[in-house]
Every structure is written in C-alpha cells, then in structure tokens.
Amino acid sequence: MIRLDSVTKQHGRRVLFMDASCAVFKGDKVGLVGPNGSGKSTIFRLVVKEEAPDAGQVAIDRGTTIGYFSQDVGEMSGQSVVAATLDGAGPVSAVGVRLRQLEEQLADPAQADRMEALIEEFGEVQGRFEELGGYALDAKAREILAGLGFSQEVMDADVGTLSGGWKMRVALARILLMRPDAMLLDEPTNHLDLESILWLETFLKAFEGALIMTSHDREFMNRIVTKIVEIEAGELTSFTGDYEFYQRQRAMLDLQAESAFDRQQAMLAKEEAFIARFKARASHAAQVQSRVKKIDKIERVEPPRTREKLSFDFQKAPRSGDDVASLDGVKKAYGSRVIYSGLDLLIRRSERWCVMGINGAGKSTLLKLIAGATAADTGRVTVGGSVKMAYFAQHSMELLKPDDSVWDTLVGKFPHASIGSLRTLAGVFGFSGDDIEKPCRILSGGEKARLVLAQMLYDPPNFLVLDEPTNHLDIGTKEMLIEALADYEGTMLFVSHDRHFLKALSNRVLEVSVSGVRKYGGGYAEYVHETGQEAPGVHT
C-alpha cells in the first residue's frame, strides 16, 4: 500500500534517512519510534507529498486515500463543530455544503423567482447526498465527537470558540470520519483525556485500513500497534509486535552487537600483540605476514550505538509531618454549578493519590484548592506546617520569563548549584547542546513543561501536586520521571491520562464524579482490578 524505497532525505546538513526502506500493507498498524528529531514527522510529510525525498522514492498504490492528522490544525472558525468535522469527510462534505446552501435559498423570499430551478437542483443534490451516505454521516460525526469528549451542546456551537486542544480533537475527528485507506496519526493522544484515549483505542483496533502513528503513550501503542518501525542513524528497521516486544528485541540486539564487538576487539588485540612481539624476528616473518593479511581482510564490527538512558540523582525531599493536607466540609461551585459539597479528604505522608474523573468532574479544581490557587466557598483546607509544596499546572509554564534562556532560568533558580549538575539536569530533561541557549518564548509546550519540572525536582519539595505533568513528554523523559518519582519519599497528589504513569506511581485513587467522591485504598492497577474500569464509566 505504502512503500519507501531506498529513500535519502537531508534537512540542511542533517541527514535523516540514508538509503532507507520499509513497506506498510493494508491492516498493518505501525508505530513509528525514534529520538526527537530523527525524522518521524518527515516520514508523514513524505507520504502525503508535502516533502520529496532527495533520492529514492515513496510509492503509494493507485487509488489509496490517506488521512493525515498532525499537530498543526490550522484556522477553524465560522461553522459549527459538527460542520467542521463533516468537512473532512471527502466528496460528500462538498455535496452537504451545497445542500445546506440550497435549503437556505429555498427559505429565502428573495429567491421566489428562481424557486423552480432551486427545487430541481435540491432534488438532484439531495439524491446525491443520500447516495453518498450523507444523512448517516451526521450521526457518525456526532458519535465520533462524543467519543472524543464533546457534549451535544458544544457540537452545535461555533468551532472558533474552542481552545487549541479542543480544535485538535476536531481535526482528529475529521480524519476518523473520513475512514481513509491509510491513516497517519502524529501524536493523536496529546490533547485527549483518559476516557477519550480509551475510546480512540477501540476505534483504531476496529479500523481495517493501514495505520501509521507516533505516540508518547506506551500503553496506547501496546494496545494498538502490531509492528514497530524504528528510525535510527538514518535507517528504518521493522519489528513485528507491540512496543514492549520491540523494547525486548532492541535490548537483545544491542546485547548481541556489544558481545560481537567485544569478541572481535579481543581477537584483534590478541593478533596485534602477536604481530608486535614477533615482527622483528625473521623466524616468524611468514606467520606475522599471514596475521597482518588476516587482520586486513576482517570486516570490522561497528562499535555498538550508545543508547542514552536519561537518569538523574535527585536530592531527597525533607520529611513532612504525618498529616500533609486535609479538606473538611469543603464546598466549591462555579456559578450555579456545584463541583464539591461537604468534601472531606485527608492526605497523609507518603501517600500517592491519583485523581480520576471525566472532564469537568473537578479534578483540577481539587488540586487548585489544596495548592491554594483557588479558595473554597465554605469549609476548610489545611496544609501541614512542615509541608513544602510544589504545584505543577499548565499555567506554570506561563510564569517563565520569555527573554530568559533555559540556562538563565536554571541558574537564576539555583545560583549556588554547580555548573556540572545543572548541565546534567538540563540534559536529562531534553536540553542538550545549543538547546540550553533557547529563550523561553520560543520553547514548545512540551519544552516549557520539562523546564518547569526540572526546576521543581532539582530541589524537591515533600508534597508534589501535579496536574497532567506528562503532557507532551516523550517516552524517554516519562520513564526518567517515573524512575525519579518512584524513589521520591514525599507525598503526591496528581492527575494524569498516562496509564503507565498512573500504575507506576499511585497507591491511592480518588474518583470524582457528579454523584460524589469515592476513595480506593490501592493504586491505579488495583482500582482497575476492583472496578473493572480503566477510567470512570469505561469498562475493560
């Protein structure tokens, strides 16, 4: 269906692909993996002809329709969410637009003299719309939008009023509604909550075409992909299986490559030692020459590639008292909408609470109440006297000084820290080389999040309140963060849609819903086992 044949591609002086090949067939569900900047998004652009290879070719079977979801959604306004979604449905969307225009004209008294012609065209267009399945399409669009978290009210509202993250969901809905022969999805889960991610998993598992996707959500990849294409050092290598199988295979191949290199180095050292010892002796001249020729003919094993594993030894958090935070009879409402009424909660030292709930249930509000970012209407919120709290929220990134560089930000925060430790910290959070000189104003959302987390964890508090800390983090950085927080001796309260993060770090679950608050003694894995659901209302 889609083939890359001996493709070479260079951006400036950086070689992304060198004589790289791979093939994707109908029914394949492919996960693209590789370090940041390795060329994952470039492959998508090559397939949709937004870029051309410098050498080789990208071949696509005749008649294959391709739907491409990228992080650049473009401008959306002036139509309803449903209409914007229907625009992505191919030829039927244009027919639907004309049908709506004719409906408006038929209802316009000023068009009375054209009524006969309009009625005739309306009949033709309506027939064509029905033939293309247009009437069922509106229902399908609404079903997909509901799966991605839209209420019926929002579906009929102006798409221009949505935030960037919700516009991303509309762009994704367009591709899903289109049901092309091949879907290219670049980080489809970035702006989704857990409920929407679970719905999307079900949708993509049932999709019969070819799927190529990137994702920083390892659980999502494991549930969907049947093949991994790894991009490394300009090459494309295919592995049949899910992401975890790929990780095991990659580790095994690395070990074999290291062993082969070490064996050859040992053999070469032995031969070179013999040559050095006997080269001056005439009696050994023939043997020395024979071994020199043998060494010259040997095909050298490449030294194994070093795979950088992110790790950092964070300082230990100071010990807090046993009672870290408590809410007593707390009420919180926004206008007539009551979020909490009579809420009681005690958070004790070393507990790690993950907060579950659908959009709008009050997850972020709870974190804000405890962090002091919003006040309770009635009741009392108390934080222990020896508690040193750090609160990470999406607005935390807005507090970075736009003209300060990454390096300025870290040095300004920790003026007495050693340059070496700050450089290591920056590297662990993805800022290496010239990246540390980037001013904060040009950083992406993910880069800003990493910088804020780096500052927060270098001198760790004993109470971490984290609202979606894993948004935009790649798999490697998430793994580092999980390892760092696994050894963290403080207390945590957090919201995340990353199931791997939830499983690894929680030992308590707080489920918030319109019917109230429920507490679970075990972590997320125990919550799933006990309730039979991976998110409130979504059964496994």
Coordinates of C-alpha atoms in Angstrom, one line a residue:
M1 CA 0.0 0.0 0.0
I2 CA 2.8 2.5 1.0
R3 CA 6.4 1.8 0.3
L4 CA 9.6 3.8 1.0
D5 CA 12.3 2.5 -1.4
S6 CA 15.9 3.5 -0.8
V7 CA 14.9 6.9 0.5
T8 CA 17.5 9.5 1.3
K9 CA 16.5 12.8 2.9
Q10 CA 18.5 15.6 4.3
H11 CA 17.5 18.8 6.2
G12 CA 20.3 21.3 5.9
R13 CA 23.4 19.4 6.9
R14 CA 21.5 16.9 8.9
V15 CA 20.9 13.5 7.2
L16 CA 17.6 12.0 8.4
F17 CA 17.5 9.0 6.1
M18 CA 20.2 7.2 4.1
D19 CA 19.0 4.6 1.6
A20 CA 16.1 3.7 4.0
S21 CA 13.3 1.3 3.0
C22 CA 10.1 0.0 4.6
A23 CA 6.6 -1.1 3.5
V24 CA 3.2 -0.8 5.0
F25 CA 0.3 -3.0 3.9
K26 CA -3.5 -3.0 4.4
G27 CA -4.3 -3.9 8.0
D28 CA -0.8 -3.0 9.3
K29 CA -0.9 -0.9 12.5
V30 CA 2.6 0.6 12.7
G31 CA 4.2 2.6 15.5
L32 CA 7.0 4.9 14.4
V33 CA 9.7 5.2 17.1
G34 CA 12.9 7.2 17.3
P35 CA 14.6 10.0 19.2
N36 CA 13.3 13.5 18.9
G37 CA 14.4 15.0 15.5
S38 CA 15.0 11.6 14.0
G39 CA 12.5 12.1 11.2
K40 CA 9.2 10.6 12.3
S41 CA 7.1 13.6 11.2
T42 CA 9.2 13.8 8.0
I43 CA 8.0 10.3 7.0
F44 CA 4.4 11.5 7.3
R45 CA 5.2 14.6 5.1
L46 CA 7.0 12.4 2.5
V47 CA 3.9 10.1 2.3
V48 CA 1.5 13.0 1.8
K49 CA 3.8 14.6 -0.7
E50 CA 4.4 17.7 1.5
E51 CA 8.1 16.9 1.0
A52 CA 10.0 15.0 -1.6
P53 CA 12.9 12.6 -1.0
D54 CA 16.4 13.7 -2.1
A55 CA 16.9 10.2 -3.5
G56 CA 14.8 7.0 -3.8
Q57 CA 11.0 7.1 -4.0
V58 CA 7.8 6.9 -1.9
A59 CA 5.3 4.7 -3.7
I60 CA 1.6 4.6 -2.9
D61 CA -0.8 2.2 -4.5
R62 CA -3.2 3.9 -7.0
G63 CA -6.5 5.0 -5.6
T64 CA -5.3 4.8 -1.9
T65 CA -6.9 7.6 0.2
I66 CA -4.7 8.9 3.0
G67 CA -5.9 10.9 6.1
Y68 CA -3.1 12.8 7.9
F69 CA -3.5 14.2 11.4
S70 CA -0.7 16.5 12.5
Q71 CA -0.2 18.9 15.4
D72 CA -0.7 21.8 13.1
V73 CA -4.5 22.1 12.8
G74 CA -4.7 25.5 11.0
E75 CA -7.5 28.0 11.4
M76 CA -11.0 26.9 12.4
S77 CA -14.0 29.3 12.8
G78 CA -17.3 30.4 11.3
Q79 CA -19.1 27.0 11.4
S80 CA -20.3 24.5 14.0
V81 CA -18.1 21.8 15.4
V82 CA -20.1 19.1 13.5
A83 CA -19.9 21.1 10.2
A84 CA -16.1 21.4 10.7
T85 CA -15.9 17.7 11.2
L86 CA -18.0 16.9 8.2
D87 CA -15.6 19.0 6.1
G88 CA -13.1 16.2 6.4
A89 CA -15.4 13.5 5.0
G90 CA -14.3 13.8 1.4
P91 CA -16.6 14.4 -1.6
V92 CA -19.8 14.0 0.5
S93 CA -18.9 17.1 2.5
A94 CA -18.9 19.4 -0.6
V95 CA -22.3 18.0 -1.5
G96 CA -23.5 18.6 2.0
V97 CA -22.4 22.2 1.9
R98 CA -24.3 22.7 -1.4
L99 CA -27.4 21.1 0.2
R100 CA -27.3 23.5 3.1
Q101 CA -26.9 26.4 0.8
L102 CA -30.0 25.3 -1.2
E103 CA -32.0 24.8 2.0
E104 CA -31.3 28.5 2.9
Q105 CA -32.1 29.7 -0.6
L106 CA -35.4 27.8 -0.6
A107 CA -36.4 29.5 2.6
D108 CA -35.4 33.0 1.2
P109 CA -38.4 35.0 -0.2
A110 CA -36.0 37.0 -2.3
Q111 CA -35.3 33.8 -4.3
A112 CA -39.0 33.3 -5.2
D113 CA -38.4 33.8 -9.0
R114 CA -35.8 31.0 -9.0
M115 CA -37.9 28.6 -6.9
E116 CA -38.5 26.0 -9.7
A117 CA -34.8 25.7 -10.6
L118 CA -33.8 25.6 -6.9
I119 CA -36.3 22.8 -6.2
E120 CA -35.0 20.8 -9.2
E121 CA -31.3 21.2 -8.1
F122 CA -32.3 20.5 -4.5
G123 CA -33.8 17.1 -5.6
E124 CA -30.6 16.2 -7.5
V125 CA -28.2 17.3 -4.7
Q126 CA -30.3 15.6 -2.1
G127 CA -30.3 12.3 -4.1
R128 CA -26.5 12.5 -4.5
F129 CA -26.1 13.3 -0.7
E130 CA -28.2 10.2 0.1
E131 CA -26.3 8.0 -2.3
L132 CA -23.0 9.0 -0.6
G133 CA -24.4 8.2 2.8
G134 CA -24.6 11.8 3.9
Y135 CA -27.6 11.5 6.2
A136 CA -25.9 8.8 8.2
L137 CA -22.7 10.9 8.2
D138 CA -24.0 13.5 10.6
A139 CA -24.9 10.8 13.1
K140 CA -21.4 9.2 12.6
A141 CA -19.7 12.6 13.1
R142 CA -21.6 13.1 16.4
E143 CA -20.7 9.6 17.6
I144 CA -17.0 10.3 16.9
L145 CA -17.2 13.7 18.6
A146 CA -18.9 12.2 21.6
G147 CA -16.2 9.6 21.8
L148 CA -13.6 12.4 21.8
G149 CA -15.4 14.1 24.7
F150 CA -17.7 16.7 23.1
S151 CA -21.1 17.3 24.5
Q152 CA -24.1 17.7 22.1
E153 CA -24.3 21.4 23.1
V154 CA -20.7 22.0 22.1
M155 CA -21.0 20.0 18.8
D156 CA -23.5 22.6 17.6
A157 CA -21.5 25.7 18.8
D158 CA -19.0 27.7 16.8
V159 CA -15.7 25.8 16.4
G160 CA -13.9 29.1 16.6
T161 CA -14.7 29.4 20.3
L162 CA -12.8 26.2 21.2
S163 CA -9.3 26.2 22.7
G164 CA -6.4 24.9 20.7
G165 CA -6.6 21.5 22.4
W166 CA -10.2 21.0 21.5
K167 CA -9.6 22.1 17.9
M168 CA -7.0 19.3 17.8
R169 CA -9.8 16.9 18.7
V170 CA -12.0 18.3 15.9
A171 CA -9.0 17.8 13.4
L172 CA -8.7 14.2 14.7
A173 CA -12.4 13.6 14.3
R174 CA -12.3 14.7 10.7
I175 CA -9.7 12.0 9.9
L176 CA -11.6 9.3 11.8
L177 CA -14.9 10.2 10.0
M178 CA -13.1 10.2 6.6
R179 CA -12.1 6.5 7.2
P180 CA -9.3 6.6 4.6
D181 CA -7.4 3.6 3.3
A182 CA -4.4 4.7 5.4
M183 CA -4.3 6.9 8.5
L184 CA -1.2 8.8 9.5
L185 CA -1.6 10.0 13.1
D186 CA 1.1 12.2 14.6
E187 CA 0.7 12.1 18.4
P188 CA -3.1 11.7 18.4
T189 CA -3.4 11.4 22.2
N190 CA -1.6 14.7 23.1
H191 CA -4.8 16.6 23.9
L192 CA -7.0 13.8 25.0
D193 CA -8.2 12.7 28.5
L194 CA -8.1 9.1 29.5
E195 CA -11.8 8.4 28.6
S196 CA -11.2 9.7 25.1
I197 CA -7.9 7.8 24.7
L198 CA -9.7 4.5 25.6
W199 CA -12.5 5.3 23.1
L200 CA -9.9 6.0 20.4
E201 CA -8.1 2.7 21.2
T202 CA -11.4 0.8 20.5
F203 CA -12.0 2.8 17.3
L204 CA -8.4 2.2 15.9
K205 CA -8.5 -1.5 16.8
A206 CA -11.6 -1.9 14.6
F207 CA -10.1 0.2 11.8
E208 CA -9.4 -2.1 8.8
G209 CA -7.1 0.1 6.8
A210 CA -3.4 0.8 7.3
L211 CA -2.4 2.9 10.3
I212 CA 1.0 4.6 10.9
M213 CA 1.3 6.6 14.1
T214 CA 3.6 8.2 16.6
S215 CA 2.7 8.3 20.3
H216 CA 4.4 9.1 23.6
D217 CA 1.8 6.9 25.3
R218 CA 3.4 3.4 25.6
E219 CA 0.2 1.8 26.8
F220 CA -1.7 3.2 23.9
M221 CA 1.0 1.9 21.5
N222 CA 0.9 -1.5 23.1
R223 CA -2.9 -1.9 22.7
I224 CA -2.9 -1.0 19.0
V225 CA 0.3 -1.5 17.0
T226 CA 1.3 -4.8 15.5
K227 CA 4.5 -3.6 14.0
I228 CA 7.2 -1.1 15.0
V229 CA 9.4 0.8 12.6
E230 CA 12.4 2.2 14.3
I231 CA 14.2 5.3 12.9
E232 CA 17.9 5.4 14.0
A233 CA 21.0 6.7 12.4
G234 CA 19.3 7.2 9.0
E235 CA 18.0 3.6 8.9
L236 CA 14.5 2.1 9.1
T237 CA 14.2 -1.2 10.9
S238 CA 10.9 -3.1 11.2
F239 CA 9.9 -5.3 14.2
T240 CA 6.8 -7.4 14.2
G241 CA 4.9 -7.0 17.6
D242 CA 3.9 -4.3 20.0
Y243 CA 6.0 -1.7 21.7
E244 CA 7.1 -3.9 24.7
F245 CA 8.1 -6.7 22.3
Y246 CA 10.2 -4.1 20.3
Q247 CA 11.9 -3.0 23.6
R248 CA 12.9 -6.6 24.4
Q249 CA 14.1 -7.2 20.9
R250 CA 16.0 -4.0 20.8
A251 CA 17.7 -4.8 24.1
M252 CA 18.6 -8.2 22.9
L253 CA 20.0 -6.9 19.6
D254 CA 22.1 -4.3 21.5
L255 CA 23.5 -7.0 23.7
Q256 CA 24.4 -9.2 20.7
A257 CA 26.0 -6.3 19.0
E258 CA 28.0 -5.4 22.1
S259 CA 29.1 -9.0 22.5
A260 CA 30.1 -9.3 18.8
F261 CA 32.1 -6.1 19.0
D262 CA 33.9 -7.2 22.3
R263 CA 34.8 -10.6 20.9
Q264 CA 36.3 -9.0 17.7
Q265 CA 38.2 -6.4 19.7
A266 CA 39.6 -9.2 21.9
M267 CA 40.6 -11.3 18.9
L268 CA 42.2 -8.2 17.2
A269 CA 44.1 -7.3 20.4
K270 CA 45.5 -10.9 20.5
E271 CA 46.6 -10.8 16.9
E272 CA 48.1 -7.4 17.1
A273 CA 50.0 -8.4 20.3
F274 CA 51.5 -11.4 18.4
I275 CA 52.5 -9.2 15.5
A276 CA 54.1 -6.6 17.8
R277 CA 56.0 -9.3 19.7
F278 CA 57.4 -11.2 16.7
K279 CA 57.6 -8.7 13.8
A280 CA 61.4 -8.2 14.3
R281 CA 62.1 -12.0 14.2
A282 CA 63.0 -13.4 10.8
S283 CA 62.0 -16.9 12.0
H284 CA 58.4 -15.7 12.5
A285 CA 58.2 -13.4 9.4
A286 CA 55.8 -15.7 7.5
Q287 CA 53.4 -16.0 10.5
V288 CA 53.5 -12.3 11.1
Q289 CA 52.7 -11.5 7.4
S290 CA 49.9 -14.1 7.5
R291 CA 48.3 -12.5 10.5
V292 CA 48.7 -8.9 9.1
K293 CA 46.8 -10.1 6.0
K294 CA 44.2 -11.8 8.1
I295 CA 43.5 -8.6 10.1
D296 CA 43.4 -6.5 6.9
K297 CA 40.7 -8.8 5.4
I298 CA 38.5 -8.9 8.5
E299 CA 35.2 -7.0 8.2
R300 CA 35.2 -4.8 11.2
V301 CA 32.2 -4.9 13.5
E302 CA 30.8 -1.4 14.1
P303 CA 31.0 -0.3 17.8
P304 CA 27.5 -0.6 19.3
R305 CA 25.5 2.5 19.4
T306 CA 25.2 4.0 22.8
R307 CA 21.6 4.5 23.8
E308 CA 21.4 7.3 26.2
K309 CA 19.2 6.4 29.2
L310 CA 18.0 9.5 31.0
S311 CA 18.7 9.4 34.7
F312 CA 19.4 11.9 37.4
D313 CA 20.1 11.5 41.2
F314 CA 17.6 14.0 42.7
Q315 CA 18.1 15.1 46.2
K316 CA 16.0 13.6 49.0
A317 CA 12.9 15.6 50.0
P318 CA 12.7 16.8 53.6
R319 CA 10.4 14.9 55.8
S320 CA 7.0 16.3 56.4
G321 CA 4.6 15.7 59.3
D322 CA 2.1 12.8 59.1
D323 CA -0.9 14.9 58.1
V324 CA 0.1 16.6 54.8
A325 CA -3.2 18.2 53.7
S326 CA -6.9 18.0 54.7
L327 CA -10.2 19.2 53.4
D328 CA -13.1 19.5 55.9
G329 CA -16.6 20.1 54.7
V330 CA -15.4 21.9 51.5
K331 CA -17.9 23.3 49.1
K332 CA -16.8 24.7 45.7
A333 CA -19.1 26.0 43.0
Y334 CA -18.8 28.0 39.8
G335 CA -22.0 30.0 39.5
S336 CA -24.9 27.5 39.8
R337 CA -22.6 24.5 39.1
V338 CA -21.6 22.8 42.3
I339 CA -18.3 20.9 42.0
Y340 CA -17.9 19.8 45.6
S341 CA -20.3 19.9 48.5
G342 CA -19.2 18.7 52.0
L343 CA -15.9 17.2 50.7
D344 CA -13.7 15.6 53.4
L345 CA -10.3 14.3 52.5
L346 CA -7.1 13.6 54.5
I347 CA -3.8 13.1 52.7
R348 CA -1.1 11.5 54.8
R349 CA 2.7 11.4 54.4
S350 CA 4.0 9.0 51.6
E351 CA 0.5 8.6 50.1
R352 CA 0.3 9.0 46.3
W353 CA -3.2 9.9 45.3
C354 CA -4.2 9.9 41.6
V355 CA -7.4 11.7 40.9
M356 CA -9.8 10.1 38.4
G357 CA -12.8 11.6 36.8
I358 CA -14.4 12.7 33.5
N359 CA -13.8 16.2 32.0
G360 CA -15.4 18.8 34.2
A361 CA -15.8 16.5 37.2
G362 CA -13.4 18.7 39.3
K363 CA -10.0 17.0 39.2
S364 CA -8.1 20.3 38.5
T365 CA -10.3 22.2 41.0
L366 CA -9.3 19.8 43.8
L367 CA -5.6 20.3 43.1
K368 CA -6.2 24.1 43.0
L369 CA -8.0 24.0 46.3
I370 CA -5.1 22.2 48.0
A371 CA -2.4 24.3 46.3
G372 CA -4.2 27.5 47.3
A373 CA -4.7 28.5 43.7
T374 CA -8.5 28.8 44.4
A375 CA -10.4 29.3 47.6
A376 CA -13.2 27.1 49.0
D377 CA -16.7 28.7 49.2
T378 CA -17.2 27.1 52.6
G379 CA -15.3 24.6 54.7
R380 CA -11.6 24.5 55.4
V381 CA -8.5 23.5 53.5
T382 CA -5.4 22.9 55.7
V383 CA -1.8 22.1 54.7
G384 CA 0.6 20.8 57.4
G385 CA 3.0 23.2 58.9
S386 CA 6.2 21.3 57.8
V387 CA 4.9 20.8 54.3
K388 CA 7.0 22.2 51.4
M389 CA 4.6 22.1 48.4
A390 CA 5.2 22.4 44.7
Y391 CA 2.3 22.8 42.3
F392 CA 2.6 22.0 38.6
A393 CA -0.2 23.1 36.4
Q394 CA -0.5 24.1 32.7
H395 CA -0.3 27.8 33.8
S396 CA 3.0 27.1 35.5
M397 CA 4.6 27.4 32.1
E398 CA 3.3 31.0 31.6
L399 CA 5.4 32.1 34.6
L400 CA 8.7 31.5 32.7
K401 CA 10.4 34.8 31.7
P402 CA 10.1 35.0 27.9
D403 CA 13.5 36.5 27.2
D404 CA 15.5 34.3 29.6
S405 CA 17.2 31.3 28.1
V406 CA 16.8 27.8 29.5
W407 CA 20.2 28.2 31.1
D408 CA 19.4 31.6 32.6
T409 CA 16.2 30.1 34.1
L410 CA 18.1 27.3 35.8
V411 CA 21.0 29.4 37.0
G412 CA 18.6 32.1 38.2
K413 CA 16.6 29.5 40.2
F414 CA 19.7 27.7 41.7
P415 CA 22.6 30.3 41.7
H416 CA 24.7 28.3 44.1
A417 CA 24.5 25.0 42.2
S418 CA 27.5 23.6 40.3
I419 CA 27.5 24.2 36.5
G420 CA 28.1 20.4 36.0
S421 CA 25.0 19.4 38.0
L422 CA 22.8 22.0 36.2
R423 CA 24.1 20.9 32.8
T424 CA 23.3 17.3 33.7
L425 CA 19.8 18.4 34.9
A426 CA 19.2 20.2 31.6
G427 CA 20.4 17.2 29.5
V428 CA 18.1 14.8 31.4
F429 CA 15.1 17.0 30.7
G430 CA 16.0 17.2 27.0
F431 CA 18.1 20.4 26.8
S432 CA 21.5 19.4 25.4
G433 CA 24.0 21.4 23.3
D434 CA 22.7 24.7 22.0
D435 CA 19.2 23.9 23.3
I436 CA 20.1 25.4 26.7
E437 CA 20.5 28.8 25.0
K438 CA 16.9 28.9 23.6
P439 CA 14.9 31.8 25.0
C440 CA 11.7 30.6 26.8
R441 CA 9.5 32.5 24.4
I442 CA 10.3 30.1 21.6
L443 CA 10.0 26.9 23.6
S444 CA 7.2 24.4 22.7
G445 CA 4.6 23.4 25.3
G446 CA 6.5 20.2 26.0
E447 CA 9.8 22.0 26.4
K448 CA 8.3 24.5 28.8
A449 CA 6.8 21.7 30.8
R450 CA 10.2 19.9 31.0
L451 CA 11.9 23.1 32.2
V452 CA 9.3 23.7 34.9
L453 CA 9.6 20.1 36.1
A454 CA 13.4 20.3 36.1
Q455 CA 13.3 23.3 38.5
M456 CA 10.7 21.6 40.7
L457 CA 12.6 18.3 41.1
Y458 CA 16.2 19.6 41.4
D459 CA 15.4 20.8 45.0
P460 CA 12.4 18.6 45.7
P461 CA 9.5 19.6 48.0
N462 CA 7.9 17.0 50.3
F463 CA 4.5 17.4 48.7
L464 CA 4.1 17.3 44.9
V465 CA 0.7 18.5 43.4
L466 CA 0.9 17.7 39.7
D467 CA -1.8 18.4 37.1
E468 CA -1.1 16.5 33.9
P469 CA 2.7 16.5 34.3
T470 CA 3.2 14.1 31.4
N471 CA 1.5 16.2 28.7
H472 CA 3.9 16.4 25.7
L473 CA 6.7 14.5 27.4
D474 CA 8.3 11.8 25.2
I475 CA 8.6 8.2 26.3
G476 CA 12.2 8.5 27.5
T477 CA 11.5 11.6 29.6
K478 CA 8.4 9.9 31.1
E479 CA 10.5 6.9 32.0
M480 CA 13.1 9.1 33.7
L481 CA 10.4 11.0 35.6
I482 CA 8.7 7.7 36.7
E483 CA 12.1 6.4 38.0
A484 CA 12.9 9.6 39.8
L485 CA 9.4 9.8 41.4
A486 CA 9.4 6.0 42.3
D487 CA 12.3 6.8 44.7
Y488 CA 10.7 10.0 45.9
E489 CA 9.9 9.8 49.7
G490 CA 7.4 12.7 49.8
T491 CA 3.7 12.8 49.2
M492 CA 1.9 13.1 45.8
L493 CA -1.4 14.2 44.5
F494 CA -1.7 14.1 40.7
V495 CA -3.9 13.9 37.6
S496 CA -2.6 12.1 34.6
H497 CA -4.1 10.4 31.5
D498 CA -1.0 8.2 31.1
R499 CA -1.8 4.7 32.4
H500 CA 1.8 3.7 32.7
F501 CA 2.5 6.7 34.9
L502 CA -0.7 6.0 37.0
K503 CA 0.2 2.3 37.5
A504 CA 3.8 3.0 38.4
L505 CA 3.3 5.8 40.9
S506 CA -0.1 5.7 42.6
N507 CA -1.0 3.9 45.9
R508 CA -4.4 5.6 46.4
V509 CA -7.2 6.5 44.0
L510 CA -9.7 9.3 44.4
E511 CA -12.6 9.1 41.9
V512 CA -14.6 12.2 41.5
S513 CA -18.0 12.3 39.7
V514 CA -21.3 14.1 39.8
S515 CA -22.6 11.6 42.3
G516 CA -19.8 12.3 44.7
V517 CA -16.3 11.2 45.7
R518 CA -15.0 7.7 46.2
K519 CA -11.7 6.6 47.7
Y520 CA -9.8 3.4 46.9
G521 CA -7.1 2.1 49.1
G522 CA -4.8 0.6 46.4
G523 CA -3.2 2.2 43.4
Y524 CA -4.4 2.5 39.8
A525 CA -3.8 -1.2 39.0
E526 CA -5.9 -2.3 42.0
Y527 CA -8.6 0.3 41.0
V528 CA -8.9 -1.3 37.6
H529 CA -9.0 -4.8 39.0
E530 CA -11.6 -3.8 41.7
T531 CA -13.9 -1.7 39.5
G532 CA -13.4 -3.4 36.1
Q533 CA -12.9 0.0 34.5
E534 CA -9.8 1.9 33.4
A535 CA -11.5 5.3 33.7
P536 CA -14.8 6.2 35.4
G537 CA -17.5 4.6 33.3
V538 CA -15.1 3.0 30.8
H539 CA -15.1 -0.8 31.4
T540 CA -12.2 -3.0 30.5

